[in-house]
mmCIF file of C-alpha atoms in Angstrom:
data_model
loop_
_atom_site.group_PDB
_atom_site.id
_atom_site.type_symbol
_atom_site.label_atom_id
_atom_site.label_comp_id
_atom_site.label_asym_id
_atom_site.label_seq_id
_atom_site.Cartn_x
_atom_site.Cartn_y
_atom_site.Cartn_z
ATOM 1 C CA UNK A 1 11.827 152.312 134.341
ATOM 2 C CA UNK A 2 14.927 153.483 136.241
ATOM 3 C CA UNK A 3 16.162 149.893 136.463
ATOM 4 C CA UNK A 4 15.708 149.425 132.721
ATOM 5 C CA UNK A 5 17.700 152.601 132.054
ATOM 6 C CA UNK A 6 20.573 151.424 134.231
ATOM 7 C CA UNK A 7 20.591 148.028 132.513
ATOM 8 C CA UNK A 8 20.594 149.741 129.133
ATOM 9 C CA UNK A 9 23.534 151.928 130.134
ATOM 10 C CA UNK A 10 25.478 148.889 131.373
ATOM 11 C CA UNK A 11 24.801 147.030 128.115
ATOM 12 C CA UNK A 12 25.817 150.076 126.090
ATOM 13 C CA UNK A 13 29.059 150.404 128.098
ATOM 14 C CA UNK A 14 29.888 146.733 127.582
ATOM 15 C CA UNK A 15 29.233 147.111 123.866
ATOM 16 C CA UNK A 16 31.608 150.077 123.615
ATOM 17 C CA UNK A 17 34.329 148.255 125.566
ATOM 18 C CA UNK A 18 33.923 145.194 123.337
ATOM 19 C CA UNK A 19 34.214 147.302 120.178
ATOM 20 C CA UNK A 20 37.368 148.984 121.501
ATOM 21 C CA UNK A 21 38.941 145.598 122.312
ATOM 22 C CA UNK A 22 38.148 144.299 118.816
ATOM 23 C CA UNK A 23 39.496 147.488 117.186
ATOM 24 C CA UNK A 24 42.872 147.496 118.980
ATOM 25 C CA UNK A 25 43.292 143.746 118.516
ATOM 26 C CA UNK A 26 42.760 144.151 114.769
ATOM 27 C CA UNK A 27 45.233 147.044 114.566
ATOM 28 C CA UNK A 28 47.964 145.071 116.361
ATOM 29 C CA UNK A 29 47.440 142.032 114.156
ATOM 30 C CA UNK A 30 47.639 144.195 111.047
ATOM 31 C CA UNK A 31 50.947 145.703 112.170
ATOM 32 C CA UNK A 32 52.399 142.289 112.955
ATOM 33 C CA UNK A 33 51.229 141.031 109.574
ATOM 34 C CA UNK A 34 53.034 143.862 107.789
ATOM 35 C CA UNK A 35 56.222 143.230 109.748
ATOM 36 C CA UNK A 36 56.069 139.514 109.053
ATOM 37 C CA UNK A 37 55.887 140.140 105.296
ATOM 38 C CA UNK A 38 59.627 141.081 105.358
ATOM 39 C CA UNK A 39 61.897 138.069 105.982
ATOM 40 C CA UNK A 40 64.312 138.444 108.957
ATOM 41 C CA UNK A 41 67.425 138.462 106.731
ATOM 42 C CA UNK A 42 65.974 141.266 104.609
ATOM 43 C CA UNK A 43 65.070 143.233 107.728
ATOM 44 C CA UNK A 44 68.689 143.115 108.850
ATOM 45 C CA UNK A 45 69.882 144.196 105.395
ATOM 46 C CA UNK A 46 67.468 147.147 105.343
ATOM 47 C CA UNK A 47 68.553 148.233 108.830
ATOM 48 C CA UNK A 48 72.228 148.123 107.765
ATOM 49 C CA UNK A 49 71.513 150.135 104.633
ATOM 50 C CA UNK A 50 69.649 152.781 106.604
ATOM 51 C CA UNK A 51 72.527 152.896 109.074
ATOM 52 C CA UNK A 52 75.069 153.327 106.284
ATOM 53 C CA UNK A 53 73.024 156.099 104.709
ATOM 54 C CA UNK A 54 73.310 158.056 107.942
ATOM 55 C CA UNK A 55 77.100 157.954 107.871
ATOM 56 C CA UNK A 56 79.052 160.988 106.694
ATOM 57 C CA UNK A 57 80.923 159.146 103.942
ATOM 58 C CA UNK A 58 80.485 157.489 100.557
ATOM 59 C CA UNK A 59 82.024 154.107 99.724
ATOM 60 C CA UNK A 60 83.423 153.276 96.273
ATOM 61 C CA UNK A 61 84.905 150.055 94.920
ATOM 62 C CA UNK A 62 87.729 149.376 92.456
ATOM 63 C CA UNK A 63 88.651 152.997 91.871
ATOM 64 C CA UNK A 64 91.655 154.303 89.952
ATOM 65 C CA UNK A 65 93.377 157.688 89.870
ATOM 66 C CA UNK A 66 95.954 158.629 87.268
ATOM 67 C CA UNK A 67 97.858 161.770 86.419
ATOM 68 C CA UNK A 68 101.197 163.549 86.300
ATOM 69 C CA UNK A 69 103.019 164.848 89.370
ATOM 70 C CA UNK A 70 104.824 168.171 89.615
ATOM 71 C CA UNK A 71 108.065 166.539 88.429
ATOM 72 C CA UNK A 72 106.444 165.358 85.221
ATOM 73 C CA UNK A 73 106.263 161.688 86.230
ATOM 74 C CA UNK A 74 103.130 159.713 85.444
ATOM 75 C CA UNK A 75 101.389 157.720 88.166
ATOM 76 C CA UNK A 76 98.466 155.367 88.689
ATOM 77 C CA UNK A 77 96.794 154.770 92.033
ATOM 78 C CA UNK A 78 94.324 151.914 92.487
ATOM 79 C CA UNK A 79 92.233 150.820 95.448
ATOM 80 C CA UNK A 80 89.777 147.969 95.984
ATOM 81 C CA UNK A 81 87.711 150.082 98.376
ATOM 82 C CA UNK A 82 87.695 153.820 99.036
ATOM 83 C CA UNK A 83 85.786 156.057 101.441
ATOM 84 C CA UNK A 84 85.287 159.740 100.753
ATOM 85 C CA UNK A 85 84.614 161.607 103.980
ATOM 86 C CA UNK A 86 82.128 164.434 103.453
ATOM 87 C CA UNK A 87 83.809 166.493 106.165
ATOM 88 C CA UNK A 88 87.158 166.347 104.301
ATOM 89 C CA UNK A 89 86.227 166.221 100.632
ATOM 90 C CA UNK A 90 89.818 166.280 99.386
ATOM 91 C CA UNK A 91 90.831 163.147 101.336
ATOM 92 C CA UNK A 92 90.038 159.618 100.158
ATOM 93 C CA UNK A 93 90.758 156.726 102.570
ATOM 94 C CA UNK A 94 91.590 153.466 100.805
ATOM 95 C CA UNK A 95 92.005 149.725 101.338
ATOM 96 C CA UNK A 96 94.276 147.350 99.400
ATOM 97 C CA UNK A 97 96.225 150.047 97.599
ATOM 98 C CA UNK A 98 98.494 149.762 94.557
ATOM 99 C CA UNK A 99 100.481 152.684 93.133
ATOM 100 C CA UNK A 100 102.785 152.793 90.106
ATOM 101 C CA UNK A 101 105.138 155.681 89.286
ATOM 102 C CA UNK A 102 106.482 155.888 85.729
ATOM 103 C CA UNK A 103 109.646 158.007 85.859
ATOM 104 C CA UNK A 104 110.998 160.005 82.970
ATOM 105 C CA UNK A 105 114.134 157.821 82.814
ATOM 106 C CA UNK A 106 111.870 154.832 82.004
ATOM 107 C CA UNK A 107 112.254 153.231 85.463
ATOM 108 C CA UNK A 108 109.173 152.169 87.419
ATOM 109 C CA UNK A 109 108.424 152.307 91.144
ATOM 110 C CA UNK A 110 105.621 150.085 92.456
ATOM 111 C CA UNK A 111 104.120 150.488 95.938
ATOM 112 C CA UNK A 112 101.363 148.483 97.583
ATOM 113 C CA UNK A 113 99.874 148.545 101.081
ATOM 114 C CA UNK A 114 96.878 147.389 103.093
ATOM 115 C CA UNK A 115 95.610 150.925 103.686
ATOM 116 C CA UNK A 116 96.231 154.358 102.277
ATOM 117 C CA UNK A 117 94.998 157.906 101.809
ATOM 118 C CA UNK A 118 94.952 160.144 98.750
ATOM 119 C CA UNK A 119 94.558 163.897 98.626
ATOM 120 C CA UNK A 120 92.950 164.544 95.253
ATOM 121 C CA UNK A 121 93.791 168.240 95.500
ATOM 122 C CA UNK A 122 97.511 168.172 96.397
ATOM 123 C CA UNK A 123 98.042 164.645 94.919
ATOM 124 C CA UNK A 124 99.834 163.577 98.129
ATOM 125 C CA UNK A 125 99.620 159.881 99.056
ATOM 126 C CA UNK A 126 99.995 157.894 102.268
ATOM 127 C CA UNK A 127 100.492 154.149 102.567
ATOM 128 C CA UNK A 128 99.996 152.129 105.785
ATOM 129 C CA UNK A 129 100.273 148.497 106.765
ATOM 130 C CA UNK A 130 102.440 145.892 105.015
ATOM 131 C CA UNK A 131 103.986 148.427 102.675
ATOM 132 C CA UNK A 132 106.020 146.924 99.827
ATOM 133 C CA UNK A 133 107.962 148.864 97.232
ATOM 134 C CA UNK A 134 109.673 147.494 94.143
ATOM 135 C CA UNK A 135 112.186 149.554 92.175
ATOM 136 C CA UNK A 136 114.219 147.854 89.420
ATOM 137 C CA UNK A 137 116.113 145.075 91.262
ATOM 138 C CA UNK A 138 115.514 146.289 94.812
ATOM 139 C CA UNK A 139 112.638 145.635 97.205
ATOM 140 C CA UNK A 140 111.648 147.602 100.252
ATOM 141 C CA UNK A 141 109.378 146.686 103.154
ATOM 142 C CA UNK A 142 107.931 148.940 105.876
ATOM 143 C CA UNK A 143 104.749 149.834 107.725
ATOM 144 C CA UNK A 144 104.393 153.414 106.488
ATOM 145 C CA UNK A 145 105.239 155.485 103.439
ATOM 146 C CA UNK A 146 104.274 158.981 102.350
ATOM 147 C CA UNK A 147 104.582 160.662 98.960
ATOM 148 C CA UNK A 148 104.631 164.466 98.962
ATOM 149 C CA UNK A 149 103.920 165.711 95.476
ATOM 150 C CA UNK A 150 104.762 169.352 96.298
ATOM 151 C CA UNK A 151 108.299 168.337 97.362
ATOM 152 C CA UNK A 152 108.722 165.396 94.996
ATOM 153 C CA UNK A 153 109.659 163.278 97.988
ATOM 154 C CA UNK A 154 108.869 159.770 99.213
ATOM 155 C CA UNK A 155 109.375 158.993 102.908
ATOM 156 C CA UNK A 156 109.461 155.370 104.074
ATOM 157 C CA UNK A 157 109.323 154.703 107.830
ATOM 158 C CA UNK A 158 108.524 152.218 110.621
ATOM 159 C CA UNK A 159 110.386 148.896 110.463
ATOM 160 C CA UNK A 160 112.147 149.635 107.203
ATOM 161 C CA UNK A 161 113.864 146.758 105.429
ATOM 162 C CA UNK A 162 115.739 147.139 102.149
ATOM 163 C CA UNK A 163 116.749 144.109 100.092
ATOM 164 C CA UNK A 164 118.842 144.220 96.924
ATOM 165 C CA UNK A 165 121.595 142.256 95.203
ATOM 166 C CA UNK A 166 124.222 143.563 97.661
ATOM 167 C CA UNK A 167 122.429 142.395 100.787
ATOM 168 C CA UNK A 168 119.827 143.459 103.356
ATOM 169 C CA UNK A 169 119.685 146.719 105.278
ATOM 170 C CA UNK A 170 117.467 147.923 108.150
ATOM 171 C CA UNK A 171 116.752 151.577 108.871
ATOM 172 C CA UNK A 172 114.529 153.991 110.761
ATOM 173 C CA UNK A 173 113.592 156.024 107.724
ATOM 174 C CA UNK A 174 114.390 156.323 104.052
ATOM 175 C CA UNK A 175 114.003 159.627 102.206
ATOM 176 C CA UNK A 176 113.698 159.123 98.469
ATOM 177 C CA UNK A 177 114.192 162.305 96.429
ATOM 178 C CA UNK A 178 112.303 161.526 93.221
ATOM 179 C CA UNK A 179 113.706 164.524 91.344
ATOM 180 C CA UNK A 180 117.392 163.793 91.970
ATOM 181 C CA UNK A 181 116.972 160.002 92.382
ATOM 182 C CA UNK A 182 118.901 159.968 95.663
ATOM 183 C CA UNK A 183 118.202 158.174 98.910
ATOM 184 C CA UNK A 184 118.959 159.513 102.411
ATOM 185 C CA UNK A 185 119.047 156.873 105.130
ATOM 186 C CA UNK A 186 118.358 157.271 108.837
ATOM 187 C CA UNK A 187 120.052 154.304 110.550
ATOM 188 C CA UNK A 188 118.894 152.242 113.506
ATOM 189 C CA UNK A 189 122.407 152.359 114.993
ATOM 190 C CA UNK A 190 124.803 155.196 115.792
ATOM 191 C CA UNK A 191 122.319 157.949 115.033
ATOM 192 C CA UNK A 192 121.937 159.039 111.430
ATOM 193 C CA UNK A 193 123.872 158.015 108.379
ATOM 194 C CA UNK A 194 123.561 160.321 105.397
ATOM 195 C CA UNK A 195 123.982 158.107 102.381
ATOM 196 C CA UNK A 196 123.555 159.337 98.848
ATOM 197 C CA UNK A 197 122.942 156.481 96.463
ATOM 198 C CA UNK A 198 122.664 156.988 92.742
ATOM 199 C CA UNK A 199 119.449 155.238 91.843
ATOM 200 C CA UNK A 200 120.266 155.376 88.164
ATOM 201 C CA UNK A 201 122.638 152.519 88.868
ATOM 202 C CA UNK A 202 119.573 150.248 88.931
ATOM 203 C CA UNK A 203 119.296 149.996 92.716
ATOM 204 C CA UNK A 204 117.509 151.736 95.546
#
């Protein structure tokens, strides 16, 4: 009788082990089956979307801002891609930027750059990378430009090149006073040159 009991216990133990093996094997196969339902390319897309959702910013495409600055000049600011950082809600970082200023004397200033930033509270603008400006018959090239709405001022800096009908000029910085339409030039040679140019004469 004791031998039969031991045999029964061994058989019962083997049965339990077998059931556990079958159970865990089934569970693993079910999980793999669920994972295999999603194609690999879709898995990667989902992972990227989840990763982007965890970032502290929102991305927008083909946005446009328009308004009037403190000097009464109208402007339009366009960007192919913009990122609004949740930590700095007033600042919008942009890519492929185009800005147009419509002055009260009916002249137009166009600025474009690879990157930029816009403060939608102060209306200040920054332009970076391959900056190009076009005003009447003059063209300007640089790597950086900044428009300060509170001071009605446009600063152009970093590898500044000015081209108009009278020739080509290089400078450290150009300070464009939008209100008075005058340009102060910081020269690459011999320190600073303070030059006041009347922009109403259809030139920078």
